[in-house]
C-alpha cells in the first residue's frame, strides 16, 4: 500500500533537529514513484524528497509530503572507450557505494569517500571534496517528474552543474526526483592528490592505490569533521563565497593570510571557514548549536536543537562575517 503516514524526522536528518513530518512515504521502486506521480498524488501541495537527510534543516513540523528515497541497486552497465559506466539507485548510501566501486576495481570516486548522504542526493548539490567534484565523474541520471510521472534521462549538460549547484536546486528542476545515477569512471585511473591535506596524508607513498587515497580521505575527514552519528551536523554549513578579483584584491591587502582560490572565470573563491574563524565563531556556541571547534564551517547540534536555533546562529555568523569582510555567506543546506 502506498500510504503516507506521520513520522518522527529527528533520526532522519543528520543535524538531529527535533522534527516531525505529517506524512511520509518510503519509495522503494521507480515504478511505485511513477504510479503515484501519474495518479497525480503530488499535485496538491509541496513535496520534500529526503535522501540521507544530510543536507536539510528541518523545522519542528514539516507540512509537506515527505518522500524517503529507498531505491537500491548498483551495477556496471557498460563502457565507452575511456570509461566504465556504473549505475546506482538513488537510495544507496553514498560512502558504501564508493567503497563498493573500489572493491569492484572501478576507481574514480575515492576522493569523495565518507561524504554523508545518498547517491540520489549527490548530484543535486554536485558534491565535491579534496580536488574532485561529482560532475567530473558523472555520465547521466534518471529522474521522475512529480507532476505526471514522466521519466527521463538527464545528461551532464542538462544537469547544469556548478559549485554546489545543479538544475535540481532551481525552479525548473525541483519537481524532478532523481531515481538513479550513472557514473563514468576512468579506465585509465590516476590519483587526484593535489589537495594539500591529501598530499600530506599520502606523503611517502609515490603511487597510492585507489584504496589508499580513499583511506587518506577518510582519515582527513574523521580528523576534521564531526561524525553525524555522534554530533549532529550537515557538513559544511555555508558555501565558500565567490567574489570579484577587485573585491579579492581589497580584502587580501586588508587581511594578509586570506586563503583564496582563483577560478577559471577570473573570480576568486574564498574559504568560508577561515572568514568564520576570523570573525571569532570557531568553537563558539549560541544556545544548543555552535560552529565546530576543528572546522569552523560546520554547524553542530550539541543536543536538542530546533531549526530556530540553527537559524539564529546562521544569522549571527552571517552578520559578523558581513560586517567584518563585506562578504555574504550563503547556507549550503536547504531550509525546509
Ligand atoms: N580554514 C580555516 N579555519 C577553519 C576552516 C578552514 O582557517 O575553521 C581554512 C583552511 O586552513 C584552508 C581553507 O580554509 O586554508 C579551506 O579549508 P578546508 O580545506 O578544510 O576546506 P573548506 O573550503 O573549508 C571545502 C568543502 C568541504 C570539503 C573540503 C575539502 C565547501 C562548502 N566545503 O571545505 O565540503 O570536504 O573543501 O575539499 O565547499 C561539505 O560540503 O559538506 C564539505 C565538507
Tab-separated table of C-alpha atoms and ligand atoms in Angstrom:
chain	number	residue	atom	x	y	z
A	1	UNK	CA	0.000	0.000	0.000
A	2	UNK	CA	1.238	3.443	-0.880
A	3	UNK	CA	0.113	5.243	2.222
A	4	UNK	CA	1.624	8.327	3.703
A	5	UNK	CA	1.953	8.197	7.486
A	6	UNK	CA	3.148	10.584	10.212
A	7	UNK	CA	6.786	10.085	11.157
A	8	UNK	CA	9.446	11.348	13.506
A	9	UNK	CA	12.031	13.077	11.292
A	10	UNK	CA	14.555	13.619	14.092
A	11	UNK	CA	16.562	10.446	13.362
A	12	UNK	CA	16.282	11.076	9.609
A	13	UNK	CA	18.210	14.355	9.475
A	14	UNK	CA	21.910	14.277	10.304
A	15	UNK	CA	21.702	17.617	12.144
A	16	UNK	CA	19.441	15.753	14.596
A	17	UNK	CA	16.952	18.632	14.788
A	18	UNK	CA	13.714	17.836	16.559
A	19	UNK	CA	11.261	17.455	13.711
A	20	UNK	CA	8.020	15.712	12.840
A	21	UNK	CA	6.512	15.016	9.423
A	22	UNK	CA	2.768	14.856	8.979
A	23	UNK	CA	3.028	12.449	6.066
A	24	UNK	CA	5.989	10.401	4.973
A	25	UNK	CA	6.223	7.652	2.414
A	26	UNK	CA	9.098	5.304	1.663
A	27	UNK	CA	9.802	4.935	-2.056
A	28	UNK	CA	11.302	1.526	-2.907
A	29	UNK	CA	10.992	1.436	-6.667
A	30	UNK	CA	10.828	3.634	-9.746
A	31	UNK	CA	7.517	2.049	-10.709
A	32	UNK	CA	5.988	2.990	-7.362
A	33	UNK	CA	7.015	6.633	-7.761
A	34	UNK	CA	5.874	6.748	-11.393
A	35	UNK	CA	2.474	5.321	-10.481
A	36	UNK	CA	1.971	7.844	-7.685
A	37	UNK	CA	3.025	10.768	-9.879
A	38	UNK	CA	0.879	9.504	-12.754
A	39	UNK	CA	-2.063	9.328	-10.360
A	40	UNK	CA	-1.484	12.999	-9.542
A	41	UNK	CA	-0.693	12.136	-5.904
A	42	UNK	CA	1.587	15.154	-5.545
A	43	UNK	CA	-0.321	17.849	-7.431
A	44	UNK	CA	-1.978	19.359	-4.380
A	45	UNK	CA	0.943	20.587	-2.335
A	46	UNK	CA	4.615	20.772	-1.530
A	47	UNK	CA	6.788	17.665	-1.565
A	48	UNK	CA	10.106	17.127	0.164
A	49	UNK	CA	12.452	14.436	-1.094
A	50	UNK	CA	14.664	13.003	1.600
A	51	UNK	CA	17.915	11.188	0.849
A	52	UNK	CA	20.190	10.643	3.818
A	53	UNK	CA	18.961	13.841	5.473
A	54	UNK	CA	22.477	15.257	5.480
A	55	UNK	CA	21.736	18.475	3.680
A	56	UNK	CA	18.499	19.722	5.210
A	57	UNK	CA	17.456	21.958	8.054
A	58	UNK	CA	14.127	20.502	9.166
A	59	UNK	CA	11.537	22.616	11.027
A	60	UNK	CA	9.687	21.193	14.028
A	61	UNK	CA	6.640	20.454	11.890
A	62	UNK	CA	7.052	19.532	8.238
A	63	UNK	CA	3.747	20.094	6.460
A	64	UNK	CA	4.910	18.912	3.058
A	65	UNK	CA	4.625	15.294	1.935
A	66	UNK	CA	7.992	13.664	2.565
A	67	UNK	CA	9.336	11.011	0.194
A	68	UNK	CA	12.056	8.895	1.731
A	69	UNK	CA	14.101	7.543	-1.158
A	70	UNK	CA	14.981	3.868	-0.705
A	71	UNK	CA	15.559	2.702	-4.287
A	72	UNK	CA	18.545	0.350	-4.190
A	73	UNK	CA	20.815	-1.409	-6.652
A	74	UNK	CA	24.298	-0.950	-8.069
A	75	UNK	CA	25.795	-2.446	-11.205
A	76	UNK	CA	28.218	-1.973	-14.053
A	77	UNK	CA	26.087	-1.134	-17.053
A	78	UNK	CA	28.564	-0.661	-19.881
A	79	UNK	CA	31.683	1.027	-21.085
A	80	UNK	CA	32.985	3.608	-23.519
A	81	UNK	CA	36.496	3.958	-24.940
A	82	UNK	CA	37.608	5.782	-21.804
A	83	UNK	CA	35.140	4.936	-19.069
A	84	UNK	CA	33.357	2.194	-17.168
A	85	UNK	CA	29.710	3.054	-16.684
A	86	UNK	CA	28.321	2.225	-13.235
A	87	UNK	CA	24.769	2.840	-12.120
A	88	UNK	CA	23.379	3.076	-8.589
A	89	UNK	CA	19.891	3.556	-7.173
A	90	UNK	CA	19.119	6.898	-5.522
A	91	UNK	CA	18.707	5.308	-2.093
A	92	UNK	CA	22.179	3.751	-1.924
A	93	UNK	CA	24.332	5.151	0.883
A	94	UNK	CA	26.993	7.245	-0.851
A	95	UNK	CA	30.052	6.058	1.042
A	96	UNK	CA	29.058	2.378	0.818
A	97	UNK	CA	28.659	2.810	-2.930
A	98	UNK	CA	32.098	4.451	-3.227
A	99	UNK	CA	33.735	1.584	-1.326
A	100	UNK	CA	31.852	-0.985	-3.423
A	101	UNK	CA	33.188	0.586	-6.642
A	102	UNK	CA	36.709	0.279	-5.255
A	103	UNK	CA	36.136	-3.394	-4.337
A	104	UNK	CA	34.949	-3.986	-7.912
A	105	UNK	CA	38.185	-2.500	-9.268
A	106	UNK	CA	36.340	0.594	-10.560
A	107	UNK	CA	38.178	3.538	-9.033
A	108	UNK	CA	37.465	7.221	-9.562
A	109	UNK	CA	35.219	8.265	-6.691
A	110	UNK	CA	37.701	7.725	-3.843
A	111	UNK	CA	38.237	11.445	-3.126
A	112	UNK	CA	34.540	11.658	-2.308
A	113	UNK	CA	34.754	8.956	0.386
A	114	UNK	CA	32.807	9.388	3.605
A	115	UNK	CA	30.592	12.220	2.362
A	116	UNK	CA	27.304	11.682	4.207
A	117	UNK	CA	24.088	11.134	2.296
A	118	UNK	CA	22.816	9.082	-0.607
A	119	UNK	CA	23.619	8.578	-4.291
A	120	UNK	CA	20.421	10.384	-5.328
A	121	UNK	CA	21.256	13.474	-3.301
A	122	UNK	CA	24.830	13.714	-4.590
A	123	UNK	CA	24.131	15.366	-7.982
A	124	UNK	CA	21.706	17.913	-6.521
A	125	UNK	CA	24.480	19.888	-4.900
A	126	UNK	CA	27.258	18.426	-7.079
A	127	UNK	CA	29.150	17.113	-4.050
A	128	UNK	CA	32.850	17.826	-4.072
A	129	UNK	CA	35.866	17.334	-1.872
A	130	UNK	CA	39.652	17.063	-1.997
A	131	UNK	CA	40.085	18.177	-5.578
A	132	UNK	CA	37.208	16.247	-7.147
A	133	UNK	CA	33.608	17.116	-7.962
A	134	UNK	CA	30.874	14.644	-8.767
A	135	UNK	CA	30.373	16.422	-12.125
A	136	UNK	CA	33.746	15.150	-13.362
A	137	UNK	CA	32.722	11.501	-12.821
A	138	UNK	CA	29.151	11.865	-13.985
A	139	UNK	CA	27.540	10.223	-17.006
A	140	UNK	CA	23.773	10.705	-16.659
A	141	UNK	CA	20.842	10.283	-14.312
A	142	UNK	CA	17.236	9.196	-14.433
A	143	UNK	CA	14.529	11.255	-12.817
A	144	UNK	CA	10.758	11.064	-12.455
A	145	UNK	CA	8.624	14.193	-12.652
A	146	UNK	CA	6.330	14.597	-9.668
A	147	UNK	CA	3.546	16.025	-11.790
A	148	UNK	CA	2.545	13.309	-14.224
A	149	UNK	CA	5.285	10.715	-13.736
A	150	UNK	CA	7.328	11.339	-16.883
A	151	UNK	CA	10.697	9.588	-16.573
A	152	UNK	CA	13.691	10.958	-18.424
A	153	UNK	CA	17.448	10.894	-18.635
A	154	UNK	CA	19.493	13.997	-17.818
A	155	UNK	CA	22.941	14.395	-19.376
A	156	UNK	CA	25.680	16.295	-17.550
A	157	UNK	CA	24.946	19.441	-19.576
A	158	UNK	CA	21.246	19.194	-18.735
A	159	UNK	CA	22.095	18.945	-15.019
A	160	UNK	CA	23.795	22.388	-15.254
A	161	UNK	CA	26.367	21.541	-12.591
A	162	UNK	CA	28.117	24.377	-10.806
A	163	UNK	CA	29.902	24.745	-7.484
A	164	UNK	CA	27.487	23.030	-5.050
A	165	UNK	CA	24.764	23.627	-7.608
A	166	UNK	CA	22.649	21.955	-10.289
A	167	UNK	CA	19.341	22.382	-12.124
A	168	UNK	CA	17.690	20.388	-9.310
A	169	UNK	CA	18.163	23.343	-6.957
A	170	UNK	CA	16.337	25.704	-9.305
A	171	UNK	CA	12.681	26.299	-10.201
A	172	UNK	CA	12.765	24.249	-13.416
A	173	UNK	CA	14.384	21.281	-11.663
A	174	UNK	CA	12.860	20.940	-8.217
A	175	UNK	CA	9.895	18.795	-9.296
A	176	UNK	CA	12.193	16.126	-10.773
A	177	UNK	CA	13.046	13.282	-8.382
A	178	UNK	CA	16.338	11.514	-9.090
A	179	UNK	CA	15.884	7.735	-9.062
A	180	UNK	CA	19.286	6.529	-10.287
A	181	UNK	CA	22.676	7.937	-11.238
A	182	UNK	CA	25.175	6.574	-13.780
A	183	UNK	CA	28.836	7.379	-13.263
A	184	UNK	CA	31.621	7.421	-15.853
A	185	UNK	CA	34.718	6.076	-14.109
A	186	UNK	CA	38.089	6.382	-15.858
A	187	UNK	CA	39.541	3.193	-17.338
A	188	UNK	CA	42.993	4.769	-17.049
A	189	UNK	CA	42.901	5.891	-13.434
A	190	UNK	CA	45.233	8.414	-11.881
A	191	UNK	CA	45.178	9.510	-8.274
A	192	UNK	CA	43.879	13.033	-7.639
A	193	UNK	CA	46.228	14.045	-4.861
A	194	UNK	CA	46.916	17.726	-5.415
A	195	UNK	CA	44.805	18.967	-2.493
A	196	UNK	CA	47.185	19.954	0.331
A	197	UNK	CA	45.565	17.781	3.027
A	198	UNK	CA	45.579	14.727	0.731
A	199	UNK	CA	49.177	15.269	-0.365
A	200	UNK	CA	50.223	15.481	3.285
A	201	UNK	CA	48.322	12.329	4.242
A	202	UNK	CA	49.854	10.389	1.334
A	203	UNK	CA	53.382	11.656	1.893
A	204	UNK	CA	55.948	8.922	1.252
A	205	UNK	CA	53.624	6.888	-0.983
A	206	UNK	CA	54.783	7.547	-4.554
A	207	UNK	CA	51.958	5.731	-6.311
A	208	UNK	CA	48.995	5.332	-3.990
A	209	UNK	CA	46.289	2.821	-4.840
A	210	UNK	CA	42.658	3.975	-5.061
A	211	UNK	CA	42.031	2.343	-1.687
A	212	UNK	CA	44.937	4.241	-0.139
A	213	UNK	CA	43.517	7.519	-1.467
A	214	UNK	CA	40.109	6.606	-0.051
A	215	UNK	CA	41.633	5.719	3.316
A	216	UNK	CA	43.554	9.016	3.341
A	217	UNK	CA	40.384	10.998	2.660
A	218	UNK	CA	38.544	9.053	5.364
A	219	UNK	CA	41.334	9.847	7.839
A	220	UNK	CA	41.289	13.565	6.981
A	221	UNK	CA	37.514	13.781	7.269
A	222	UNK	CA	37.462	11.846	10.534
A	223	UNK	CA	40.014	14.236	11.962
A	224	UNK	CA	38.410	17.486	10.803
A	225	UNK	CA	34.712	16.795	10.523
A	226	UNK	CA	32.333	15.598	13.237
A	227	UNK	CA	30.723	12.163	12.786
A	228	UNK	CA	26.985	12.916	12.341
A	229	UNK	CA	26.068	9.792	14.311
A	230	UNK	CA	27.797	11.345	17.338
A	231	UNK	CA	27.440	15.116	16.857
A	232	UNK	CA	24.604	16.330	14.666
A	233	UNK	CA	25.808	18.268	11.607
A	234	UNK	CA	25.141	18.768	7.908
A	235	UNK	CA	28.733	19.041	6.711
A	236	UNK	CA	29.769	22.483	5.534
A	237	UNK	CA	27.013	24.830	6.576
A	238	UNK	CA	27.932	27.662	4.207
A	239	UNK	CA	29.198	27.647	0.638
A	240	UNK	CA	32.613	29.105	0.029
A	241	UNK	CA	31.813	32.612	-1.264
A	242	UNK	CA	32.974	33.688	-4.696
A	243	UNK	CA	33.986	37.342	-5.112
A	244	UNK	CA	35.284	39.553	-7.929
A	245	UNK	CA	39.019	39.971	-8.476
A	246	UNK	CA	38.686	43.607	-7.350
A	247	UNK	CA	36.971	42.706	-4.094
A	248	UNK	CA	39.528	39.964	-3.513
A	249	UNK	CA	42.441	42.393	-4.008
A	250	UNK	CA	40.974	44.793	-1.449
A	251	UNK	CA	40.328	42.007	1.058
A	252	UNK	CA	43.765	40.452	0.585
A	253	UNK	CA	45.557	43.707	1.307
A	254	UNK	CA	43.458	44.326	4.417
A	255	UNK	CA	43.732	40.715	5.635
A	256	UNK	CA	47.081	39.043	4.989
A	257	UNK	CA	46.745	35.251	5.078
A	258	UNK	CA	43.319	35.258	3.443
A	259	UNK	CA	43.031	31.881	1.637
A	260	UNK	CA	41.933	32.392	-1.958
A	261	UNK	CA	41.314	30.099	-4.913
A	262	UNK	CA	41.277	31.830	-8.324
A	263	UNK	CA	38.543	30.476	-10.609
A	264	UNK	CA	38.679	29.956	-14.366
A	265	UNK	CA	36.320	32.891	-14.994
A	266	UNK	CA	38.514	35.422	-13.162
A	267	UNK	CA	36.528	35.407	-9.929
A	268	UNK	CA	38.076	34.243	-6.641
A	269	UNK	CA	36.693	31.691	-4.209
A	270	UNK	CA	37.312	32.421	-0.522
A	271	UNK	CA	37.345	29.976	2.394
A	272	UNK	CA	34.185	30.489	4.452
A	273	UNK	CA	35.750	28.501	7.323
A	274	UNK	CA	38.609	30.988	7.524
A	275	UNK	CA	36.258	34.009	7.468
A	276	UNK	CA	34.113	32.439	10.215
A	277	UNK	CA	37.154	31.617	12.330
A	278	UNK	CA	38.487	35.187	11.951
A	279	UNK	CA	35.078	36.508	12.968
A	280	UNK	CA	35.511	34.633	16.240
A	281	UNK	CA	32.977	31.862	15.726
A	282	UNK	CA	35.207	28.771	15.644
A	283	UNK	CA	34.207	26.553	18.577
A	284	UNK	CA	31.698	29.161	19.783
A	285	UNK	CA	28.142	28.266	20.782
A	286	UNK	CA	24.810	30.017	20.639
A	287	UNK	CA	22.271	28.038	22.660
A	288	UNK	CA	22.386	24.319	21.788
A	289	UNK	CA	24.220	24.869	18.490
A	290	UNK	CA	27.693	26.079	17.604
A	291	UNK	CA	30.405	26.228	14.949
A	292	UNK	CA	32.675	23.170	15.214
A	293	UNK	CA	35.971	23.611	17.002
A	294	UNK	CA	38.057	21.856	14.309
A	295	UNK	CA	36.343	23.218	11.199
A	296	UNK	CA	34.501	26.492	11.645
A	297	UNK	CA	32.438	25.896	8.508
A	298	UNK	CA	30.485	23.077	10.144
A	299	UNK	CA	27.479	23.945	12.292
A	300	UNK	CA	26.926	21.361	15.035
A	301	UNK	CA	23.976	20.451	17.241
A	302	UNK	CA	25.211	19.862	20.773
A	303	UNK	CA	21.827	18.363	21.661
A	304	UNK	CA	18.124	19.129	21.459
A	305	UNK	CA	18.320	21.924	18.888
A	306	UNK	CA	15.484	23.047	16.626
A	307	UNK	CA	15.643	24.800	13.275
A	308	UNK	CA	15.092	28.155	15.040
A	309	UNK	CA	18.349	27.641	16.949
A	310	UNK	CA	20.113	26.909	13.669
A	311	UNK	CA	18.607	29.960	12.010
A	312	UNK	CA	19.665	32.204	14.904
A	313	UNK	CA	23.277	31.003	14.747
A	314	UNK	CA	23.419	31.150	10.950
A	315	UNK	CA	22.108	34.743	11.062
A	316	UNK	CA	24.640	35.754	13.725
A	317	UNK	CA	27.580	34.252	11.818
A	318	UNK	CA	26.417	35.797	8.547
A	319	UNK	CA	26.054	39.209	10.185
A	320	UNK	CA	29.522	39.128	11.765
A	321	UNK	CA	31.244	37.946	8.588
A	322	UNK	CA	29.386	40.556	6.531
A	323	UNK	CA	30.325	43.309	8.952
A	324	UNK	CA	33.984	42.336	9.097
A	325	UNK	CA	34.636	41.368	5.475
A	326	UNK	CA	31.696	42.719	3.480
A	327	UNK	CA	31.091	39.178	2.213
A	328	UNK	CA	27.703	37.480	2.323
A	329	UNK	CA	27.754	33.803	3.283
A	330	UNK	CA	25.092	31.615	1.747
A	331	UNK	CA	23.912	28.482	3.600
A	332	UNK	CA	24.589	25.214	1.822
A	333	UNK	CA	21.810	23.015	3.260
A	334	UNK	CA	18.207	23.540	2.273
A	335	UNK	CA	15.842	25.010	4.899
A	336	UNK	CA	12.593	23.046	4.564
B	1	LIG	N1	40.036	27.215	7.359
B	1	LIG	C1	40.272	27.984	8.480
B	1	LIG	N2	39.524	27.740	9.598
B	1	LIG	C2	38.567	26.789	9.627
B	1	LIG	C3	38.307	26.009	8.485
B	1	LIG	C4	39.060	26.246	7.329
B	1	LIG	O1	41.130	28.840	8.504
B	1	LIG	O2	37.950	26.621	10.668
B	1	LIG	C5	40.875	27.424	6.160
B	1	LIG	C6	41.853	26.272	5.978
B	1	LIG	O3	43.009	26.450	6.720
B	1	LIG	C7	42.112	26.320	4.494
B	1	LIG	C8	40.778	26.778	3.921
B	1	LIG	O4	40.084	27.409	4.992
B	1	LIG	O5	43.065	27.285	4.182
B	1	LIG	C9	39.967	25.646	3.337
B	1	LIG	O6	39.675	24.681	4.343
B	1	LIG	P1	39.385	23.137	4.027
B	1	LIG	O7	40.468	22.564	3.204
B	1	LIG	O8	39.040	22.460	5.291
B	1	LIG	O9	38.127	23.152	3.070
B	1	LIG	P2	36.803	24.049	3.072
B	1	LIG	O10	36.870	25.023	1.942
B	1	LIG	O11	36.556	24.593	4.424
B	1	LIG	C10	35.560	22.542	1.365
B	1	LIG	C11	34.216	21.879	1.208
B	1	LIG	C12	34.146	20.611	2.043
B	1	LIG	C13	35.249	19.680	1.582
B	1	LIG	C14	36.602	20.396	1.722
B	1	LIG	C15	37.721	19.579	1.158
B	1	LIG	C16	32.603	23.646	0.766
B	1	LIG	C17	31.478	24.467	1.286
B	1	LIG	N3	33.156	22.800	1.614
B	1	LIG	O12	35.686	22.959	2.706
B	1	LIG	O13	32.899	20.000	1.791
B	1	LIG	O14	35.249	18.469	2.302
B	1	LIG	O15	36.570	21.643	0.974
B	1	LIG	O16	37.673	19.575	-0.224
B	1	LIG	O17	32.933	23.758	-0.411
B	1	LIG	C18	30.652	19.774	2.569
B	1	LIG	O18	30.297	20.353	1.542
B	1	LIG	O19	29.820	19.374	3.421
B	1	LIG	C19	32.084	19.604	2.840
B	1	LIG	C20	32.533	19.114	3.982
